[in-house]
mmCIF file of C-alpha atoms and ligand atoms in Angstrom:
data_model
loop_
_atom_site.group_PDB
_atom_site.id
_atom_site.type_symbol
_atom_site.label_atom_id
_atom_site.label_comp_id
_atom_site.label_asym_id
_atom_site.label_seq_id
_atom_site.Cartn_x
_atom_site.Cartn_y
_atom_site.Cartn_z
ATOM 1 C CA MET J 1 28.176 23.457 -2.686
ATOM 2 C CA SER J 2 25.173 22.467 -0.659
ATOM 3 C CA PRO J 3 23.378 25.352 1.018
ATOM 4 C CA GLY J 4 22.958 25.544 4.753
ATOM 5 C CA ILE J 5 26.264 24.013 5.865
ATOM 6 C CA ASN J 6 28.476 26.464 7.700
ATOM 7 C CA ASP J 7 32.229 26.588 7.117
ATOM 8 C CA ALA J 8 33.221 24.871 10.358
ATOM 9 C CA VAL J 9 30.838 22.000 9.753
ATOM 10 C CA ARG J 10 31.959 21.706 6.153
ATOM 11 C CA ALA J 11 35.601 21.631 7.193
ATOM 12 C CA ALA J 12 34.811 18.691 9.483
ATOM 13 C CA MET J 13 33.088 16.729 6.737
ATOM 14 C CA ARG J 14 34.495 13.772 4.864
ATOM 15 C CA PRO J 15 36.277 15.486 1.943
ATOM 16 C CA SER J 16 34.425 13.477 -0.693
ATOM 17 C CA ALA J 17 31.080 14.634 0.739
ATOM 18 C CA ALA J 18 31.912 18.277 1.404
ATOM 19 C CA ASP J 19 31.294 19.439 -2.159
ATOM 20 C CA LEU J 20 28.359 17.227 -3.055
ATOM 21 C CA GLU J 21 24.821 18.492 -3.422
ATOM 22 C CA PRO J 22 22.196 16.612 -1.419
ATOM 23 C CA TYR J 23 19.898 14.632 -3.739
ATOM 24 C CA ASP J 24 16.782 16.615 -4.525
ATOM 25 C CA PRO J 25 13.871 14.527 -5.822
ATOM 26 C CA ALA J 26 12.096 17.819 -6.667
ATOM 27 C CA PHE J 27 8.861 16.636 -5.087
ATOM 28 C CA LEU J 28 6.087 19.153 -4.617
ATOM 29 C CA PRO J 29 2.452 18.522 -3.914
ATOM 30 C CA ALA J 30 0.642 18.202 -7.265
ATOM 31 C CA SER J 31 -2.756 16.862 -8.315
ATOM 32 C CA ILE J 32 -1.076 14.638 -10.883
ATOM 33 C CA ASN J 33 2.332 13.333 -9.906
ATOM 34 C CA LEU J 34 4.148 11.770 -12.850
ATOM 35 C CA SER J 35 7.626 12.550 -11.559
ATOM 36 C CA ALA J 36 8.944 9.503 -9.682
ATOM 37 C CA ASN J 37 7.975 6.433 -11.750
ATOM 38 C CA GLU J 38 5.769 4.983 -9.050
ATOM 39 C CA ASN J 39 2.782 2.780 -9.823
ATOM 40 C CA GLY J 40 -0.042 5.307 -9.662
ATOM 41 C CA TYR J 41 -2.701 2.627 -10.141
ATOM 42 C CA GLY J 42 -2.318 1.577 -6.518
ATOM 43 C CA MET J 43 -2.297 -1.851 -4.986
ATOM 44 C CA PRO J 44 -4.978 -4.339 -6.097
ATOM 45 C CA ASP J 45 -7.669 -4.683 -3.388
ATOM 46 C CA ASP J 46 -6.890 -8.321 -2.537
ATOM 47 C CA VAL J 47 -3.198 -7.550 -2.046
ATOM 48 C CA GLN J 48 -3.998 -4.462 0.025
ATOM 49 C CA ALA J 49 -6.168 -6.620 2.306
ATOM 50 C CA HIS J 50 -3.397 -9.186 2.730
ATOM 51 C CA VAL J 51 -0.839 -6.466 3.501
ATOM 52 C CA GLU J 52 -3.107 -4.883 6.095
ATOM 53 C CA ALA J 53 -3.757 -8.223 7.796
ATOM 54 C CA ALA J 54 -0.018 -8.973 7.882
ATOM 55 C CA LEU J 55 0.850 -5.539 9.263
ATOM 56 C CA ALA J 56 -1.712 -5.973 12.025
ATOM 57 C CA LYS J 57 0.211 -9.045 13.240
ATOM 58 C CA VAL J 58 3.675 -7.489 13.198
ATOM 59 C CA VAL J 59 5.619 -7.624 16.440
ATOM 60 C CA ALA J 60 7.759 -4.498 16.639
ATOM 61 C CA ASN J 61 9.417 -4.781 20.041
ATOM 62 C CA ARG J 62 12.002 -7.213 18.643
ATOM 63 C CA TYR J 63 14.604 -6.482 15.985
ATOM 64 C CA PRO J 64 13.852 -7.627 12.456
ATOM 65 C CA GLN J 65 15.470 -10.657 10.844
ATOM 66 C CA PRO J 66 18.756 -9.110 9.616
ATOM 67 C CA LEU J 67 18.612 -10.810 6.221
ATOM 68 C CA SER J 68 14.798 -10.773 5.870
ATOM 69 C CA ASP J 69 14.780 -14.590 5.884
ATOM 70 C CA ALA J 70 11.120 -15.197 5.079
ATOM 71 C CA LEU J 71 11.077 -12.614 2.293
ATOM 72 C CA ARG J 72 14.397 -13.797 0.966
ATOM 73 C CA SER J 73 13.142 -17.379 0.664
ATOM 74 C CA GLU J 74 10.028 -16.224 -1.177
ATOM 75 C CA LEU J 75 12.102 -14.093 -3.556
ATOM 76 C CA ALA J 76 14.517 -16.987 -4.124
ATOM 77 C CA ALA J 77 11.654 -19.357 -4.980
ATOM 78 C CA TRP J 78 10.188 -16.791 -7.389
ATOM 79 C CA HIS J 79 13.459 -16.291 -9.244
ATOM 80 C CA GLY J 80 14.624 -19.913 -9.113
ATOM 81 C CA VAL J 81 17.775 -19.240 -7.074
ATOM 82 C CA ASP J 82 18.946 -20.258 -3.600
ATOM 83 C CA PRO J 83 18.168 -17.977 -0.644
ATOM 84 C CA ASP J 84 21.893 -17.261 -0.211
ATOM 85 C CA GLN J 85 21.760 -15.661 -3.674
ATOM 86 C CA VAL J 86 19.360 -12.940 -2.500
ATOM 87 C CA MET J 87 20.126 -9.776 -0.540
ATOM 88 C CA VAL J 88 17.202 -7.602 0.519
ATOM 89 C CA GLY J 89 17.759 -3.895 1.137
ATOM 90 C CA ASN J 90 16.038 -0.733 2.282
ATOM 91 C CA GLY J 91 15.097 0.157 -1.268
ATOM 92 C CA GLY J 92 17.307 -0.396 -4.278
ATOM 93 C CA ASP J 93 19.092 2.784 -3.230
ATOM 94 C CA GLU J 94 20.551 1.176 -0.130
ATOM 95 C CA LEU J 95 21.790 -1.773 -2.161
ATOM 96 C CA LEU J 96 23.409 0.547 -4.699
ATOM 97 C CA PHE J 97 25.140 2.359 -1.845
ATOM 98 C CA ASN J 98 26.262 -0.969 -0.386
ATOM 99 C CA LEU J 99 27.559 -2.098 -3.783
ATOM 100 C CA LEU J 100 29.738 0.993 -3.951
ATOM 101 C CA LEU J 101 30.770 0.457 -0.336
ATOM 102 C CA ALA J 102 31.754 -3.144 -1.080
ATOM 103 C CA PHE J 103 33.203 -2.745 -4.573
ATOM 104 C CA GLY J 104 34.237 0.916 -4.677
ATOM 105 C CA GLY J 105 36.860 2.996 -2.904
ATOM 106 C CA ARG J 106 40.298 4.356 -3.720
ATOM 107 C CA ASP J 107 42.001 2.565 -6.625
ATOM 108 C CA HIS J 108 38.607 1.203 -7.673
ATOM 109 C CA ALA J 109 36.596 2.318 -10.685
ATOM 110 C CA LEU J 110 32.910 2.360 -11.511
ATOM 111 C CA VAL J 111 31.988 2.241 -15.187
ATOM 112 C CA ASN J 112 28.904 4.370 -15.755
ATOM 113 C CA LEU J 113 26.755 4.894 -18.864
ATOM 114 C CA PRO J 114 25.393 8.455 -18.796
ATOM 115 C CA PRO J 115 22.775 9.723 -19.158
ATOM 116 C CA THR J 116 21.481 7.326 -16.514
ATOM 117 C CA PHE J 117 20.289 7.140 -12.903
ATOM 118 C CA SER J 118 22.240 9.828 -11.025
ATOM 119 C CA MET J 119 22.697 7.917 -7.762
ATOM 120 C CA TYR J 120 25.445 5.695 -9.167
ATOM 121 C CA ARG J 121 27.749 8.642 -9.700
ATOM 122 C CA LEU J 122 26.750 10.283 -6.429
ATOM 123 C CA TYR J 123 27.506 7.191 -4.334
ATOM 124 C CA ALA J 124 30.750 6.578 -6.218
ATOM 125 C CA GLN J 125 31.929 10.120 -5.550
ATOM 126 C CA LEU J 126 30.942 9.925 -1.910
ATOM 127 C CA LEU J 127 32.854 6.673 -1.526
ATOM 128 C CA GLU J 128 35.941 7.986 -3.342
ATOM 129 C CA THR J 129 35.533 5.728 -6.344
ATOM 130 C CA ALA J 130 36.742 6.830 -9.772
ATOM 131 C CA VAL J 131 33.904 7.119 -12.293
ATOM 132 C CA VAL J 132 34.714 6.101 -15.861
ATOM 133 C CA ASP J 133 31.962 7.360 -18.148
ATOM 134 C CA VAL J 134 31.129 5.590 -21.397
ATOM 135 C CA PRO J 135 28.646 8.068 -22.844
ATOM 136 C CA ARG J 136 25.591 6.875 -24.743
ATOM 137 C CA ASP J 137 24.903 7.970 -28.313
ATOM 138 C CA PRO J 138 23.648 11.567 -28.026
ATOM 139 C CA ASP J 139 20.700 10.921 -30.354
ATOM 140 C CA SER J 140 19.544 7.328 -29.800
ATOM 141 C CA PHE J 141 21.074 6.790 -26.315
ATOM 142 C CA ALA J 142 22.420 3.437 -27.531
ATOM 143 C CA VAL J 143 25.351 2.079 -25.538
ATOM 144 C CA ASP J 144 28.738 1.865 -27.267
ATOM 145 C CA VAL J 145 29.233 -1.777 -26.338
ATOM 146 C CA ASP J 146 32.818 -2.048 -27.622
ATOM 147 C CA ALA J 147 33.865 0.992 -25.578
ATOM 148 C CA LEU J 148 31.969 -0.384 -22.591
ATOM 149 C CA VAL J 149 33.680 -3.777 -22.790
ATOM 150 C CA THR J 150 37.077 -2.076 -23.067
ATOM 151 C CA ALA J 151 36.387 0.127 -20.017
ATOM 152 C CA ALA J 152 35.017 -2.855 -18.095
ATOM 153 C CA ARG J 153 38.373 -4.653 -18.299
ATOM 154 C CA ALA J 154 39.739 -2.282 -15.640
ATOM 155 C CA ALA J 155 36.614 -1.876 -13.505
ATOM 156 C CA SER J 156 35.712 -3.201 -10.091
ATOM 157 C CA LEU J 157 32.053 -2.388 -10.782
ATOM 158 C CA VAL J 158 30.037 -1.761 -13.936
ATOM 159 C CA ILE J 159 26.420 -0.616 -13.666
ATOM 160 C CA VAL J 160 24.110 -1.048 -16.623
ATOM 161 C CA THR J 161 20.497 0.009 -16.266
ATOM 162 C CA SER J 162 17.987 -2.001 -18.268
ATOM 163 C CA PRO J 163 15.534 -0.493 -19.004
ATOM 164 C CA ASN J 164 17.610 2.641 -18.525
ATOM 165 C CA ASN J 165 16.346 5.563 -16.473
ATOM 166 C CA PRO J 166 15.551 8.049 -17.965
ATOM 167 C CA THR J 167 16.013 6.925 -21.591
ATOM 168 C CA GLY J 168 13.852 3.764 -21.433
ATOM 169 C CA ASP J 169 16.019 1.462 -23.587
ATOM 170 C CA LEU J 170 16.989 -2.142 -22.863
ATOM 171 C CA PHE J 171 20.476 -3.631 -22.776
ATOM 172 C CA PRO J 172 20.593 -6.899 -24.764
ATOM 173 C CA ILE J 173 21.464 -10.120 -22.943
ATOM 174 C CA GLY J 174 24.169 -10.993 -25.459
ATOM 175 C CA ASP J 175 25.960 -7.766 -24.546
ATOM 176 C CA THR J 176 25.623 -8.552 -20.833
ATOM 177 C CA ARG J 177 27.371 -11.842 -21.521
ATOM 178 C CA ARG J 178 30.266 -10.064 -23.251
ATOM 179 C CA LEU J 179 30.487 -7.654 -20.349
ATOM 180 C CA CYS J 180 30.560 -10.381 -17.692
ATOM 181 C CA GLU J 181 33.280 -12.186 -19.621
ATOM 182 C CA ALA J 182 35.411 -9.050 -19.913
ATOM 183 C CA CYS J 183 34.989 -7.537 -16.460
ATOM 184 C CA PRO J 184 37.229 -8.759 -13.628
ATOM 185 C CA GLY J 185 34.894 -7.044 -11.157
ATOM 186 C CA ILE J 186 31.144 -7.045 -10.623
ATOM 187 C CA VAL J 187 28.589 -6.351 -13.361
ATOM 188 C CA LEU J 188 25.349 -4.981 -11.917
ATOM 189 C CA LEU J 189 22.291 -4.999 -14.127
ATOM 190 C CA ASP J 190 19.860 -2.524 -12.572
ATOM 191 C CA GLU J 191 16.478 -3.936 -13.601
ATOM 192 C CA ALA J 192 14.312 -1.644 -11.452
ATOM 193 C CA TYR J 193 11.831 -1.336 -14.354
ATOM 194 C CA VAL J 194 12.129 -4.743 -15.988
ATOM 195 C CA GLU J 195 8.563 -5.797 -15.118
ATOM 196 C CA PHE J 196 7.332 -3.300 -17.726
ATOM 197 C CA ALA J 197 9.616 -4.689 -20.437
ATOM 198 C CA PRO J 198 8.807 -7.546 -22.844
ATOM 199 C CA GLU J 199 9.091 -11.122 -21.499
ATOM 200 C CA GLY J 200 12.647 -12.370 -21.601
ATOM 201 C CA SER J 201 14.288 -8.975 -21.048
ATOM 202 C CA THR J 202 15.929 -9.895 -17.748
ATOM 203 C CA ALA J 203 19.561 -11.003 -17.572
ATOM 204 C CA ALA J 204 18.600 -13.590 -14.914
ATOM 205 C CA PRO J 205 19.244 -16.612 -17.204
ATOM 206 C CA LEU J 206 22.942 -15.674 -17.077
ATOM 207 C CA LEU J 207 23.170 -15.886 -13.274
ATOM 208 C CA PRO J 208 24.198 -19.571 -13.179
ATOM 209 C CA GLU J 209 26.958 -18.838 -15.676
ATOM 210 C CA PHE J 210 28.625 -15.769 -14.165
ATOM 211 C CA GLU J 211 29.685 -15.375 -10.530
ATOM 212 C CA ASN J 212 30.341 -11.670 -11.158
ATOM 213 C CA LEU J 213 26.809 -10.858 -12.372
ATOM 214 C CA ALA J 214 24.346 -9.226 -9.987
ATOM 215 C CA ILE J 215 20.835 -8.031 -10.747
ATOM 216 C CA LEU J 216 19.002 -5.300 -8.855
ATOM 217 C CA HIS J 217 15.220 -5.339 -8.503
ATOM 218 C CA THR J 218 12.855 -3.146 -6.530
ATOM 219 C CA LEU J 219 9.301 -3.414 -5.260
ATOM 220 C CA SER J 220 8.975 0.392 -5.605
ATOM 221 C CA LYS J 221 7.829 0.473 -9.222
ATOM 222 C CA ALA J 222 5.599 -2.304 -10.584
ATOM 223 C CA PHE J 223 4.733 -3.603 -7.108
ATOM 224 C CA CYS J 224 3.436 -0.415 -5.462
ATOM 225 C CA LEU J 225 5.760 -0.417 -2.445
ATOM 226 C CA ALA J 226 7.848 2.731 -3.016
ATOM 227 C CA GLY J 227 6.955 3.936 0.472
ATOM 228 C CA ALA J 228 7.989 0.701 2.161
ATOM 229 C CA ARG J 229 11.526 0.802 0.670
ATOM 230 C CA ILE J 230 12.254 -2.746 -0.448
ATOM 231 C CA GLY J 231 14.778 -3.688 -3.109
ATOM 232 C CA TYR J 232 16.818 -6.852 -3.649
ATOM 233 C CA VAL J 233 19.899 -8.079 -5.401
ATOM 234 C CA LEU J 234 20.190 -11.500 -7.035
ATOM 235 C CA GLY J 235 23.739 -12.744 -7.443
ATOM 236 C CA SER J 236 26.244 -15.409 -6.569
ATOM 237 C CA PRO J 237 26.615 -16.337 -2.883
ATOM 238 C CA SER J 238 29.991 -14.553 -2.983
ATOM 239 C CA VAL J 239 28.507 -11.262 -4.136
ATOM 240 C CA VAL J 240 25.698 -11.561 -1.595
ATOM 241 C CA SER J 241 28.226 -12.247 1.185
ATOM 242 C CA ALA J 242 30.253 -9.209 0.127
ATOM 243 C CA LEU J 243 27.101 -7.097 0.462
ATOM 244 C CA ALA J 244 26.387 -8.692 3.859
ATOM 245 C CA THR J 245 29.835 -7.575 5.017
ATOM 246 C CA VAL J 246 29.155 -3.871 4.538
ATOM 247 C CA ARG J 247 25.463 -3.566 5.337
ATOM 248 C CA GLN J 248 23.799 -2.232 8.459
ATOM 249 C CA PRO J 249 22.250 -5.308 10.083
ATOM 250 C CA TYR J 250 18.724 -4.002 10.724
ATOM 251 C CA SER J 251 18.160 -1.709 7.768
ATOM 252 C CA VAL J 252 14.981 -3.448 6.603
ATOM 253 C CA ASN J 253 12.298 -2.970 9.241
ATOM 254 C CA VAL J 254 9.661 -5.489 10.326
ATOM 255 C CA LEU J 255 6.740 -3.596 8.773
ATOM 256 C CA SER J 256 8.375 -3.431 5.366
ATOM 257 C CA GLN J 257 9.432 -7.070 5.489
ATOM 258 C CA ALA J 258 5.877 -8.128 6.330
ATOM 259 C CA ALA J 259 4.287 -5.977 3.606
ATOM 260 C CA ALA J 260 6.804 -7.112 1.007
ATOM 261 C CA LEU J 261 6.247 -10.782 1.815
ATOM 262 C CA GLU J 262 2.538 -10.424 1.006
ATOM 263 C CA VAL J 263 3.231 -8.476 -2.174
ATOM 264 C CA VAL J 264 5.718 -11.063 -3.404
ATOM 265 C CA ARG J 265 3.319 -13.927 -2.618
ATOM 266 C CA ASP J 266 0.549 -12.053 -4.463
ATOM 267 C CA ARG J 267 2.738 -10.856 -7.336
ATOM 268 C CA MET J 268 0.478 -12.333 -10.011
ATOM 269 C CA SER J 269 -2.285 -9.956 -8.904
ATOM 270 C CA PHE J 270 -0.248 -7.068 -10.322
ATOM 271 C CA SER J 271 -0.172 -8.473 -13.864
ATOM 272 C CA ALA J 272 -3.339 -6.713 -14.996
ATOM 273 C CA THR J 273 -2.169 -3.239 -13.966
ATOM 274 C CA ILE J 274 1.309 -3.836 -15.346
ATOM 275 C CA GLU J 275 -0.265 -4.727 -18.706
ATOM 276 C CA GLU J 276 -2.472 -1.672 -18.506
ATOM 277 C CA ILE J 277 0.527 0.560 -17.806
ATOM 278 C CA GLU J 278 2.320 -0.927 -20.821
ATOM 279 C CA ALA J 279 -0.711 -0.269 -23.022
ATOM 280 C CA GLU J 280 -1.039 3.267 -21.654
ATOM 281 C CA ARG J 281 2.663 3.851 -22.302
ATOM 282 C CA GLU J 282 2.117 3.113 -25.981
ATOM 283 C CA ARG J 283 -1.032 5.264 -26.087
ATOM 284 C CA LEU J 284 0.761 8.164 -24.370
ATOM 285 C CA ALA J 285 3.737 7.779 -26.724
ATOM 286 C CA GLY J 286 1.331 7.834 -29.686
ATOM 287 C CA GLY J 287 -0.310 10.995 -28.339
ATOM 288 C CA LEU J 288 3.073 12.650 -27.901
ATOM 289 C CA ARG J 289 4.113 11.665 -31.418
ATOM 290 C CA GLN J 290 1.042 13.536 -32.687
ATOM 291 C CA LEU J 291 2.675 16.684 -31.261
ATOM 292 C CA VAL J 292 5.687 16.360 -33.540
ATOM 293 C CA GLY J 293 4.582 19.488 -35.387
ATOM 294 C CA LEU J 294 5.007 21.397 -32.120
ATOM 295 C CA GLY J 295 8.601 20.181 -31.851
ATOM 296 C CA VAL J 296 7.985 17.183 -29.579
ATOM 297 C CA ARG J 297 10.151 14.073 -29.765
ATOM 298 C CA VAL J 298 9.544 10.910 -27.756
ATOM 299 C CA TRP J 299 11.888 7.938 -27.410
ATOM 300 C CA PRO J 300 10.667 4.308 -27.304
ATOM 301 C CA SER J 301 10.522 2.963 -23.742
ATOM 302 C CA ALA J 302 10.404 -0.469 -22.115
ATOM 303 C CA ALA J 303 9.729 1.073 -18.685
ATOM 304 C CA ASN J 304 6.821 2.875 -17.002
ATOM 305 C CA PHE J 305 7.954 6.308 -18.162
ATOM 306 C CA LEU J 306 8.709 8.177 -21.366
ATOM 307 C CA LEU J 307 11.533 10.556 -22.190
ATOM 308 C CA VAL J 308 10.284 13.508 -24.197
ATOM 309 C CA ARG J 309 12.097 16.440 -25.767
ATOM 310 C CA VAL J 310 10.065 19.634 -26.004
ATOM 311 C CA PRO J 311 10.915 23.203 -26.969
ATOM 312 C CA GLY J 312 11.451 25.355 -23.852
ATOM 313 C CA ALA J 313 11.416 22.282 -21.607
ATOM 314 C CA HIS J 314 12.246 24.038 -18.353
ATOM 315 C CA GLU J 315 9.436 26.554 -18.836
ATOM 316 C CA VAL J 316 7.033 23.823 -19.969
ATOM 317 C CA HIS J 317 7.846 21.914 -16.785
ATOM 318 C CA ARG J 318 7.176 25.036 -14.723
ATOM 319 C CA GLN J 319 3.862 25.738 -16.414
ATOM 320 C CA LEU J 320 2.719 22.140 -16.037
ATOM 321 C CA ARG J 321 3.576 22.326 -12.347
ATOM 322 C CA ASP J 322 2.433 25.840 -11.420
ATOM 323 C CA GLU J 323 -0.538 26.303 -13.725
ATOM 324 C CA ARG J 324 -1.869 22.757 -14.137
ATOM 325 C CA SER J 325 -0.652 21.000 -10.964
ATOM 326 C CA ILE J 326 1.005 18.294 -13.085
ATOM 327 C CA LEU J 327 4.463 17.246 -11.925
ATOM 328 C CA VAL J 328 6.871 15.625 -14.395
ATOM 329 C CA ARG J 329 10.650 15.393 -14.041
ATOM 330 C CA ASP J 330 12.794 18.107 -15.583
ATOM 331 C CA PHE J 331 16.054 16.706 -16.993
ATOM 332 C CA SER J 332 16.753 19.677 -19.248
ATOM 333 C CA ALA J 333 19.797 20.731 -17.205
ATOM 334 C CA THR J 334 21.338 17.226 -17.199
ATOM 335 C CA PRO J 335 24.259 16.777 -19.617
ATOM 336 C CA GLY J 336 23.084 14.876 -22.706
ATOM 337 C CA LEU J 337 19.401 15.507 -21.965
ATOM 338 C CA ASP J 338 18.934 19.012 -23.335
ATOM 339 C CA GLY J 339 15.265 19.891 -23.548
ATOM 340 C CA CYS J 340 14.166 16.617 -21.989
ATOM 341 C CA LEU J 341 11.372 15.860 -19.548
ATOM 342 C CA ARG J 342 10.557 12.438 -18.153
ATOM 343 C CA MET J 343 6.962 11.532 -17.513
ATOM 344 C CA THR J 344 5.740 8.506 -15.619
ATOM 345 C CA VAL J 345 2.907 6.651 -17.324
ATOM 346 C CA GLY J 346 -0.161 7.432 -15.235
ATOM 347 C CA THR J 347 -3.792 6.392 -15.299
ATOM 348 C CA PRO J 348 -5.697 7.027 -18.560
ATOM 349 C CA GLN J 349 -7.162 10.230 -17.092
ATOM 350 C CA GLU J 350 -3.742 11.474 -15.967
ATOM 351 C CA ASN J 351 -2.213 10.698 -19.351
ATOM 352 C CA ASP J 352 -5.028 12.525 -21.147
ATOM 353 C CA ALA J 353 -4.512 15.498 -18.835
ATOM 354 C CA VAL J 354 -0.784 15.692 -19.473
ATOM 355 C CA LEU J 355 -1.251 15.311 -23.238
ATOM 356 C CA SER J 356 -3.787 18.097 -23.527
ATOM 357 C CA ALA J 357 -1.893 20.387 -21.120
ATOM 358 C CA LEU J 358 1.297 19.888 -23.098
ATOM 359 C CA ALA J 359 -0.429 20.601 -26.409
ATOM 360 C CA GLU J 360 -1.995 23.791 -25.006
ATOM 361 C CA ILE J 361 1.260 25.042 -23.461
ATOM 362 C CA LEU J 362 3.237 24.372 -26.645
ATOM 363 C CA LYS J 363 0.612 26.140 -28.740
ATOM 364 C CA GLY J 364 1.018 29.095 -26.371
ATOM 365 C CA GLY J 365 -2.521 28.710 -25.074
ATOM 366 C CA SER J 366 -3.576 30.007 -21.690
ATOM 367 C CA ARG J 367 -6.350 28.658 -19.534
HETATM 368 N N1 PMP G 401 17.430 2.041 -9.979
HETATM 369 C C1 PMP G 401 16.802 2.867 -10.803
HETATM 370 C C2 PMP G 401 17.174 2.862 -12.239
HETATM 371 C C3 PMP G 401 15.816 3.738 -10.332
HETATM 372 O O1 PMP G 401 15.222 4.578 -11.174
HETATM 373 C C4 PMP G 401 15.483 3.711 -8.959
HETATM 374 C C5 PMP G 401 14.434 4.618 -8.387
HETATM 375 N N2 PMP G 401 14.284 5.825 -8.946
HETATM 376 C C6 PMP G 401 16.176 2.828 -8.143
HETATM 377 C C7 PMP G 401 17.125 1.990 -8.678
HETATM 378 C C8 PMP G 401 15.948 2.753 -6.666
HETATM 379 O O2 PMP G 401 14.641 2.528 -6.335
HETATM 380 P P1 PMP G 401 14.226 2.215 -4.846
HETATM 381 O O3 PMP G 401 15.288 2.757 -3.919
HETATM 382 O O4 PMP G 401 12.918 2.892 -4.662
HETATM 383 O O5 PMP G 401 14.116 0.720 -4.745
#
């Protein structure tokens, strides 16, 4: 039960919301914030200058374009689809909510692959949608594709995260094909982190083949716009129209549309930092593997974060936060993620700091 709601207010609430906990991103001020998978390298200077110039010209006394027309066209050209195959949202989160609004509800089922991004389940519960879990392998986190395909046959929505948050693994395109063939409903590939994965990891080549495939992207991760809240779905015109039916018309404000347009036009300027983050991910993973003698395990990742299992994870998280001002994400209380922390790949200095702090804490060292 969420704190701070009195009985009368709770009694008036939508029943499916009354027992839910509000989402807690567990943000606290910290010198090194590796908790939310943002791009800590910041925007390249040329892009920053273009964004600032565009923001200076924004006219805010008129409502925004409801469907972010200019941005949508730019995104469509980038991904080689028609503009009516793109839906822009106030962050990927809004689009996920709208997907559940459009394709969830009573007598509808979401197929979910835990452990994964917690918002899918939360939105499904809120919108009275049954959640059918197909759990990942407890050791490797691999998806049981046969079980998934079987569950998908009765689903109105399947969400597969690739790379998955927080486990970092990719879902192969061949399996996406099987899924789209089997599922009478919508198959959403959440590719929020795909820019950090090897070339060819996206399911986009399947879009012309399957009307029930949709792909979620965000500008919050690789493209440094977490604060502006811009995500987008690529899909068939039918799926995009279904999302248009349920959305709030002006959810994407003029400032965010203008900033995102510049970022998308300048997307190639991000390649260098994306490559650096990928290289740092491998260096950080190598450093963590050196701590195997202290009981550390790290999983391979195609995203901008690593999942790590450490002895006494909850206490390690606390010490990192309270004694070193380093914030990582504590997943140790999440089913299937016993002892696990997730750390965003930071700058080389941040990664060095987290590696040495972790080694000291695990050796029982004090400062
Ligand atoms: N999908 C996944 C897998 C995520 O991890 C996130 C952000 N944590 C999102 C979608 C939503 O991102 P945003 O709302 O910032 O676009």
